Short mmCIF file of C-alpha atoms in Angstrom, two decimals:
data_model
loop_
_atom_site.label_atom_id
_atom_site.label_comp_id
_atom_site.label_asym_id
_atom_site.label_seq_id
_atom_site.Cartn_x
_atom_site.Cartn_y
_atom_site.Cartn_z
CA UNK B 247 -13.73 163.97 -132.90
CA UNK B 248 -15.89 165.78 -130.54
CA UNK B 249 -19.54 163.81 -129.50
CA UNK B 250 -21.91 164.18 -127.05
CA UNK B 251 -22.55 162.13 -123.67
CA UNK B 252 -24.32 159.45 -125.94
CA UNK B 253 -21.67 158.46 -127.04
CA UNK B 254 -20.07 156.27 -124.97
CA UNK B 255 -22.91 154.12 -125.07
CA UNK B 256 -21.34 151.86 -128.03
CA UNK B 257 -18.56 151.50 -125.19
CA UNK B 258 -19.11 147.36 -124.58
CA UNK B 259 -17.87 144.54 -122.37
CA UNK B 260 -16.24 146.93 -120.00
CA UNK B 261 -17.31 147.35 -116.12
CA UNK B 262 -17.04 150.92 -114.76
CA UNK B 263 -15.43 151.90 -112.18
CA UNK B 264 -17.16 155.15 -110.61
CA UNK B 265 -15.09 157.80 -109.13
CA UNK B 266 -12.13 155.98 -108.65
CA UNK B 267 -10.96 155.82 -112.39
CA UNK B 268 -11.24 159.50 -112.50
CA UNK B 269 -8.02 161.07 -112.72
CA UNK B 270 -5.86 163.57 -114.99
CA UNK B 271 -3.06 161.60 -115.84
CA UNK B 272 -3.67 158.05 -118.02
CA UNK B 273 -1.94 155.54 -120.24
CA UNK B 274 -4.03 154.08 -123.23
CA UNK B 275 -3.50 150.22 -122.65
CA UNK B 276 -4.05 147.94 -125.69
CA UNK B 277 -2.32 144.49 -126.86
CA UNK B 278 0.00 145.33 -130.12
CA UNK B 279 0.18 141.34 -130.92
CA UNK B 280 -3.05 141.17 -133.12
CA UNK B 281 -4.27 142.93 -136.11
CA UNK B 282 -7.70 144.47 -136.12
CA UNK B 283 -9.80 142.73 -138.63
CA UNK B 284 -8.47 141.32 -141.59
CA UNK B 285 -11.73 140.22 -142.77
CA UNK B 286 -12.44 139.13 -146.55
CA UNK B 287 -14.62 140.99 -149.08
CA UNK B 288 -17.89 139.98 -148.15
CA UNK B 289 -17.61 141.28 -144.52
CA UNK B 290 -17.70 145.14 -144.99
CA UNK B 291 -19.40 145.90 -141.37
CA UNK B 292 -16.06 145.51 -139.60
CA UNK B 293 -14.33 147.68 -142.05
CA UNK B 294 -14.47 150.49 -139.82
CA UNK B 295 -13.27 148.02 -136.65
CA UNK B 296 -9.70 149.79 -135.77
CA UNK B 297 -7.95 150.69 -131.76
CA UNK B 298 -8.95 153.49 -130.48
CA UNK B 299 -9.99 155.41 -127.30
CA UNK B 300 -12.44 157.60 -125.88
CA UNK B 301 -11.57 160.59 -123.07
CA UNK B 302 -14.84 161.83 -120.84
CA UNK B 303 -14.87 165.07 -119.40
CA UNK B 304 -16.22 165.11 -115.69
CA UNK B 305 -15.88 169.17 -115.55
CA UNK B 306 -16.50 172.27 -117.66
CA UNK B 307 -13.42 173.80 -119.62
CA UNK B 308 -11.58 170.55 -119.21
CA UNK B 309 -8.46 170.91 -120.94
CA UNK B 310 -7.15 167.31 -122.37
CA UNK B 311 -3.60 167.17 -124.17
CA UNK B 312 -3.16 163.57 -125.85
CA UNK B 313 0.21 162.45 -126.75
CA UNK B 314 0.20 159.68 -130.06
CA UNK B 315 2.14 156.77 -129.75
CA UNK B 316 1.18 155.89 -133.30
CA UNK B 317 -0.26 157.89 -136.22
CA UNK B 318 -4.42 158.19 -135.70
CA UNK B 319 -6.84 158.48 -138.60
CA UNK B 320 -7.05 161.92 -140.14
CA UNK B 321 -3.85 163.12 -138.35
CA UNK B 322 -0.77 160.36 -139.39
CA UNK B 323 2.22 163.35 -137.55
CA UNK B 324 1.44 161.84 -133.93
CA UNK B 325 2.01 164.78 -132.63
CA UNK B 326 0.37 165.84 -128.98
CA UNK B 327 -3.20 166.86 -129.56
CA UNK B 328 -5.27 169.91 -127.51
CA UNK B 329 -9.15 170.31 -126.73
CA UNK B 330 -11.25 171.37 -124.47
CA UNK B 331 -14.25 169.76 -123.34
CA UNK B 332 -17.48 171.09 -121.53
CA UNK B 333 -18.99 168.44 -118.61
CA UNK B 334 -20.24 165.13 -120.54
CA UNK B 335 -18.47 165.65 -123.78
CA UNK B 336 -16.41 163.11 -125.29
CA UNK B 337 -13.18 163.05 -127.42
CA UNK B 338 -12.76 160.36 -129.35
CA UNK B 339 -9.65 158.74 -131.43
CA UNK B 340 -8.47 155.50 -133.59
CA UNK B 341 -5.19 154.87 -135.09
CA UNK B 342 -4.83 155.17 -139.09
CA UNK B 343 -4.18 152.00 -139.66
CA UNK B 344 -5.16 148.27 -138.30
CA UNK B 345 -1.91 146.50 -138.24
CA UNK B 346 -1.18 145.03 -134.73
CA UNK B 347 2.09 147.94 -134.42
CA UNK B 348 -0.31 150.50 -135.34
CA UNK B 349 -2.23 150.15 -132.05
CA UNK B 350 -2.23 152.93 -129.51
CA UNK B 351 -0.95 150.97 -126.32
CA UNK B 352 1.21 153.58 -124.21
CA UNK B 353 -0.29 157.04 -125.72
CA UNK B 354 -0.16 159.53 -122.69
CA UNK B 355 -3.12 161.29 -122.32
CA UNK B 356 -3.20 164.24 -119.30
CA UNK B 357 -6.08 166.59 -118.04
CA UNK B 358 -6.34 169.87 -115.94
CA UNK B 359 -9.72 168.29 -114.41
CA UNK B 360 -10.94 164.83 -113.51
CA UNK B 361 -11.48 162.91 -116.53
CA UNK B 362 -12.56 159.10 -117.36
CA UNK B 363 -10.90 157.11 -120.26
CA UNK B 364 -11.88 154.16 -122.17
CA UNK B 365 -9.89 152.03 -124.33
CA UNK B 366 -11.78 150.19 -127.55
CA UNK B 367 -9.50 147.42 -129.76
CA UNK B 368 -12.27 146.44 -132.33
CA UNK B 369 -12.73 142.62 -133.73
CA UNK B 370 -9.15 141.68 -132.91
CA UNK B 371 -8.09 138.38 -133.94
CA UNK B 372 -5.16 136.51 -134.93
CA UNK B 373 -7.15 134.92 -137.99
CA UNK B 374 -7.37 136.45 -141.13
CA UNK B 375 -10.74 135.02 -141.68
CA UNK B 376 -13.72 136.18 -139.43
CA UNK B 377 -13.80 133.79 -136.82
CA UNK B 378 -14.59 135.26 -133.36
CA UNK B 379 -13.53 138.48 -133.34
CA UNK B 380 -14.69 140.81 -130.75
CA UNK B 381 -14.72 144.66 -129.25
CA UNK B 382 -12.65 144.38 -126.50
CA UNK B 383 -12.86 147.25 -124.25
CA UNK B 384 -12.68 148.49 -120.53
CA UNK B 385 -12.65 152.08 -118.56
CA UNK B 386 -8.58 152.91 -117.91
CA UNK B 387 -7.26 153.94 -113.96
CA UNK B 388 -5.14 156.77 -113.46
CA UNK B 389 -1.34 155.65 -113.73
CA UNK B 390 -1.17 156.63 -109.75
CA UNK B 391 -3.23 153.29 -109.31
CA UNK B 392 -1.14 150.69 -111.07
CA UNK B 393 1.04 148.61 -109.24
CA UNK B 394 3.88 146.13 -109.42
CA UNK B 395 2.31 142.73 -108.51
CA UNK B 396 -0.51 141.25 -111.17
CA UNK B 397 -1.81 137.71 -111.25
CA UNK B 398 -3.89 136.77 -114.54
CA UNK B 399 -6.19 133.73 -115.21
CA UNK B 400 -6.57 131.54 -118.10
CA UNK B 401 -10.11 130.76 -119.43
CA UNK B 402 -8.96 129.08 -122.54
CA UNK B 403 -9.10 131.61 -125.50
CA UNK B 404 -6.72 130.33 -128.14
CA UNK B 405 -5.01 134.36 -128.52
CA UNK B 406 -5.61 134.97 -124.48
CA UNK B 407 -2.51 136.89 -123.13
CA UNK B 408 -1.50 140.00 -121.44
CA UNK B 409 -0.26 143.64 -122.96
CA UNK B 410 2.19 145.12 -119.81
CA UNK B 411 3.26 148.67 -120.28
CA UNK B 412 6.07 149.89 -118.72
CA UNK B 413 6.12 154.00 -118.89
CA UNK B 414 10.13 153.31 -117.46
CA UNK B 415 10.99 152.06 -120.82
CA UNK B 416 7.60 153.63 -122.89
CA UNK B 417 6.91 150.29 -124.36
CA UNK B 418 3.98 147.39 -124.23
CA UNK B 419 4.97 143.60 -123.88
CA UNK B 420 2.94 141.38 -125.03
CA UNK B 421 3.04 137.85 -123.58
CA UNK B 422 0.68 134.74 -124.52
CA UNK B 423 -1.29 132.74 -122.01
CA UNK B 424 -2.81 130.01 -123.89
CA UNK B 425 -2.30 126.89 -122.21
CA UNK B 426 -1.60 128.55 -119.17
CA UNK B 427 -4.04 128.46 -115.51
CA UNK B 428 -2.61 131.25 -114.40
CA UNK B 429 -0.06 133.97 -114.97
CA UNK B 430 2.09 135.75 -112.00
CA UNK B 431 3.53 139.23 -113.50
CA UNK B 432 5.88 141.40 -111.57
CA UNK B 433 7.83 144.53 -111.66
CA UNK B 434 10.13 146.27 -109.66
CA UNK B 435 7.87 149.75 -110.67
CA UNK B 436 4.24 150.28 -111.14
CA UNK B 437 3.57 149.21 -114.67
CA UNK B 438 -0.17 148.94 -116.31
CA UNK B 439 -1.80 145.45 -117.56
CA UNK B 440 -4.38 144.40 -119.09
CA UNK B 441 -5.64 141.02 -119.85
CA UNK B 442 -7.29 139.69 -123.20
CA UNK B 443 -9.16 136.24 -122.74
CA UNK B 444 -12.56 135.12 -123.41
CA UNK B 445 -15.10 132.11 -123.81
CA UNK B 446 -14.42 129.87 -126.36
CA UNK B 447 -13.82 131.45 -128.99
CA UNK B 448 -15.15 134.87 -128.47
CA UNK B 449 -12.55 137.90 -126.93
CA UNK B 450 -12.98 139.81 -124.16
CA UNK B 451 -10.56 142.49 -122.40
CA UNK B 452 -9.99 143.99 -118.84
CA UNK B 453 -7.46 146.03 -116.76
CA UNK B 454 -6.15 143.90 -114.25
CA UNK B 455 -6.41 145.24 -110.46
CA UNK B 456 -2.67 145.07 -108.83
CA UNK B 457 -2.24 142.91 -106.20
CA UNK B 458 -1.98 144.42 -103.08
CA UNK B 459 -3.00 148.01 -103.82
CA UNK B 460 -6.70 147.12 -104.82
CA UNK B 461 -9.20 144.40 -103.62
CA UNK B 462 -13.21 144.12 -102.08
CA UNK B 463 -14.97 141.72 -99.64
CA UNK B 464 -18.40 141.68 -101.13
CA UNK B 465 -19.47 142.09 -104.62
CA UNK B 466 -23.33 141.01 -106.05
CA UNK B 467 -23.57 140.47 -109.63
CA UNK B 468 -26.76 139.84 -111.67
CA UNK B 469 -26.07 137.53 -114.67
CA UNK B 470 -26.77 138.90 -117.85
CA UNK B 471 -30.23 137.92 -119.38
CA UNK B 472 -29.87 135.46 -122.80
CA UNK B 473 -25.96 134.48 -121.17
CA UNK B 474 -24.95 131.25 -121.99
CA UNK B 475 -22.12 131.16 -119.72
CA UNK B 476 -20.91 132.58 -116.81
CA UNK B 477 -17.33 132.33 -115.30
CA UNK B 478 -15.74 133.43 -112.35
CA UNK B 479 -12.14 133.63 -111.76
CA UNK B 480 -11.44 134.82 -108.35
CA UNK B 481 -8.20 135.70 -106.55
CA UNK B 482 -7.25 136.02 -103.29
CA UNK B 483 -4.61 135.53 -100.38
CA UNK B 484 -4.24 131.63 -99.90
CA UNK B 485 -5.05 131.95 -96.00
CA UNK B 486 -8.33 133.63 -96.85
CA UNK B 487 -9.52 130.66 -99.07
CA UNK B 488 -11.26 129.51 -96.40
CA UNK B 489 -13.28 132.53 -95.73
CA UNK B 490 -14.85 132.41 -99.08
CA UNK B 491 -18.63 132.65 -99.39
CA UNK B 492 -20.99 132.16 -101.95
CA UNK B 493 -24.36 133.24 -101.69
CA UNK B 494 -23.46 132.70 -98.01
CA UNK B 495 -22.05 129.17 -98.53
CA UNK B 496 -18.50 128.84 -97.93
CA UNK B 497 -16.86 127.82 -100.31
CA UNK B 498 -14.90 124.28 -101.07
CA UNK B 499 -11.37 124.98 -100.52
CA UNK B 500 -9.87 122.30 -102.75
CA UNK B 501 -11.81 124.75 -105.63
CA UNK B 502 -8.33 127.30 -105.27
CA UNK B 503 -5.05 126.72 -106.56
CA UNK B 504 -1.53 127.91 -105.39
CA UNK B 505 -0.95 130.53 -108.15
CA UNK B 506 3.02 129.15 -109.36
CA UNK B 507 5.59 131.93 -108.61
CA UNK B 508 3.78 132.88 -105.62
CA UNK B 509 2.30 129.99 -103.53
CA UNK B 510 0.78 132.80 -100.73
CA UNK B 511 -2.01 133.26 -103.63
CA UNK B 512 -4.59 131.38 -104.94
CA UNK B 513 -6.99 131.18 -107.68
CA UNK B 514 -10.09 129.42 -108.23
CA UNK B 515 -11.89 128.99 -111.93
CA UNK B 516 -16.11 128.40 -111.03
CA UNK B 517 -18.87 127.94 -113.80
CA UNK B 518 -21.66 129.57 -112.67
CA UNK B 519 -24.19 127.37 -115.36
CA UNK B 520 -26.39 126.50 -111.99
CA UNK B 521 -27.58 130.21 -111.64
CA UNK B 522 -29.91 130.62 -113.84
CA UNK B 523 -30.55 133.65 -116.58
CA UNK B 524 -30.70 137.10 -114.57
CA UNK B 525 -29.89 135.43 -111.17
CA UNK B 526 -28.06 136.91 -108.35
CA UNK B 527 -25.13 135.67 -107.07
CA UNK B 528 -23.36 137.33 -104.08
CA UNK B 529 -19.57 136.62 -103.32
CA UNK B 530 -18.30 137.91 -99.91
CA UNK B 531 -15.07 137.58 -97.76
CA UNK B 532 -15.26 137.10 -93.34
CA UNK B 533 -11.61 137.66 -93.85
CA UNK B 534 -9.46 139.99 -96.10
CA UNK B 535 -9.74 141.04 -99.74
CA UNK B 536 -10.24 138.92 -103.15
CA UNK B 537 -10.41 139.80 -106.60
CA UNK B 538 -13.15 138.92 -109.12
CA UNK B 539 -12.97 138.70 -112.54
CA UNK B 540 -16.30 137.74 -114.73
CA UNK B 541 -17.14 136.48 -117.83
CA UNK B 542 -20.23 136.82 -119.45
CA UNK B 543 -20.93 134.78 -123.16
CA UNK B 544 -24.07 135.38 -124.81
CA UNK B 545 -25.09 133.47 -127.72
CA UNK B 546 -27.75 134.60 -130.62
CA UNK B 547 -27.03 131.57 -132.77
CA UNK B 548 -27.44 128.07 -132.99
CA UNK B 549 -25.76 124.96 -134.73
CA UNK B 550 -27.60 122.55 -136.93
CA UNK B 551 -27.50 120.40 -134.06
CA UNK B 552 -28.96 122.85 -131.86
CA UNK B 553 -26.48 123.85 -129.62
CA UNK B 554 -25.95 127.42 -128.52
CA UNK B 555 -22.91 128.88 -130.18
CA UNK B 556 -21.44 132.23 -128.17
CA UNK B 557 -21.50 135.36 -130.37
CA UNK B 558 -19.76 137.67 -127.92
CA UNK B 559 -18.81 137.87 -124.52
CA UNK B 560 -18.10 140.20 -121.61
CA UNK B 561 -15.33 140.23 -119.36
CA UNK B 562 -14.57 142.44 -116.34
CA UNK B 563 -12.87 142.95 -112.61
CA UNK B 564 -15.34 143.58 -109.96
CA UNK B 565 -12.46 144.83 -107.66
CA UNK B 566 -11.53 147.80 -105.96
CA UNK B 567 -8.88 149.02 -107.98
CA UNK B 568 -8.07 151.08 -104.97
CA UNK B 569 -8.58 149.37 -101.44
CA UNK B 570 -10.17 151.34 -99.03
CA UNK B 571 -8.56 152.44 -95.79
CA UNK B 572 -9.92 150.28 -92.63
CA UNK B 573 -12.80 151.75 -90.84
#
């Protein structure tokens, strides 16, 4: 399904990633763990809520060959798909059915020209009820950008865990992270992975930056107007904890933890509830790279009591996914 530039503006709680996620060679990464909304009678919106993906062409006469790893809708063979796109176009796909083995984690998708890819798992949920569910979505990097060395972080979403794919073996491993702080994930070849977690109760999804290929030193974020909650996970190199700043404060050092498995990282977990709606916050490094990972909950409902209740929520790296060479 062929649409215009337009549409890709339904694409939600993903960060983009400019010309660095531009590439001709990509793996669709999804979780294949959860269903895609089992949702009773009387919730008919999110019977259209399935995995899928979206493909961007950057260049006219763009020629895009997409290779199924699971029947999609209106074409159940699987079998490698052809088109050609003009500059701004968009290709879009879902798989045929919502089961959590029906998802499209690991479908190959290659390009004669630059081309950006998003990846869309709809109201995912391990409930059978609605309760939660989300669009979890982020813009894919080229496979020559993964890397071997991942470190996750916990935020406390009941279903939070982490979909690896491994094109070695062409399969996705799914492994749970509730109850965990922090998750160390390593390969002896580049492998893809991305992270679902979340506020609360409300999902969010992101590709996870490797290690030692990617990083930044300065990233300013403006917190989304209406957010009830903002969270920041950042990563970094213990020895650079304490060269941390926040809005130019340093920050406390006791706020990182050793990440287990690999004690020469750290991670630190900071509620950002002091900034207030649409404030700036700026988070540099005087020493080497970090990695920042942000959630954003916003909330359009109440409880009788009067307490905000989050309705969805946003969650994305603000990292380099490829570091750039020293000046």
């Amino acid at each position: 399904m062929i649409f215009s530039t337009l549409a890709v503006s339904f694409l939600i709680d993903n960060s983009l990633k400019g010309e660095t996620a531009l590439g001709t060679s990509f793996s669709v990464a999804q979780q294949n763990h959860y269903a895609n909304c089992l949702k009773p009678t009387q919730h008919h919106i999110y019977d259209n809520a399935y995995a899928g993906a979206q493909v961007i062409a950057t260049e006219d006469s763009t020629t895009i060959t997409i290779y199924p790893s699971a029947p999609l809708i209106n074409d159940s063979t699987a079998e490698p798909i052809t088109v050609t796109l003009m500059r701004g176009q968009v290709y879009a796909f879902r798989a045929a059915k919502k089961d959590a083995e029906a998802h499209l984690s690991g479908t190959q998708i290659t390009a004669n020209k630059p081309i950006a890819v998003y990846t869309m798992d709809d109201s995912m949920s391990p409930y059978e009820k609605y309760f939660g569910e989300d669009a979890v979505a982020d813009q894919l990097v080229p496979s020559n950008l993964w890397g071997t060395d991942y470190i996750a972080i916990g935020n406390g979403l009941k279903w939070e865990g982490v979909s690896i794919y491994d094109p070695q073996t062409d399969s996705t491993e799914f492994i749970p992270m509730a109850g965990k702080q922090a998750l160390y994930i390593h390969r002896d070849h580049p492998v893809q992975v991305f992270q679902i977690t979340g506020y609360r109760n409300e999902a969010g999804g992101a590709v996870l930056p490797p290690l030692e290929q990617a990083g930044t030193q300065e990233v300013h974020y403006t917190r989304i107007p209406g957010s009830m909650a903002t969270i920041l996970t950042i990563v970094t190199p213990t020895e650079n904890r304490a060269a941390m700043l926040l809005n130019g404060t340093p920050l406390d050092t006791t706020l990182f933890h050793p990440v287990d498995s690999l004690p020469t990282w750290s991670y630190a977990r900071l509620d950002m509830a002091r900034i207030p709606n649409s404030g700036v916050f700026h988070l540099t490094s005087q020493g080497t790279i970090f990695h920042l990972g942000i959630i954003d909950a916003l909330s359009t409902l109440r409880s009788k009591d009067g307490r905000r209740l989050p309705t969805s929520c946003s969650y994305g790296y603000f990292s380099e996914y490829l570091r750039p060479e020293p000046s």
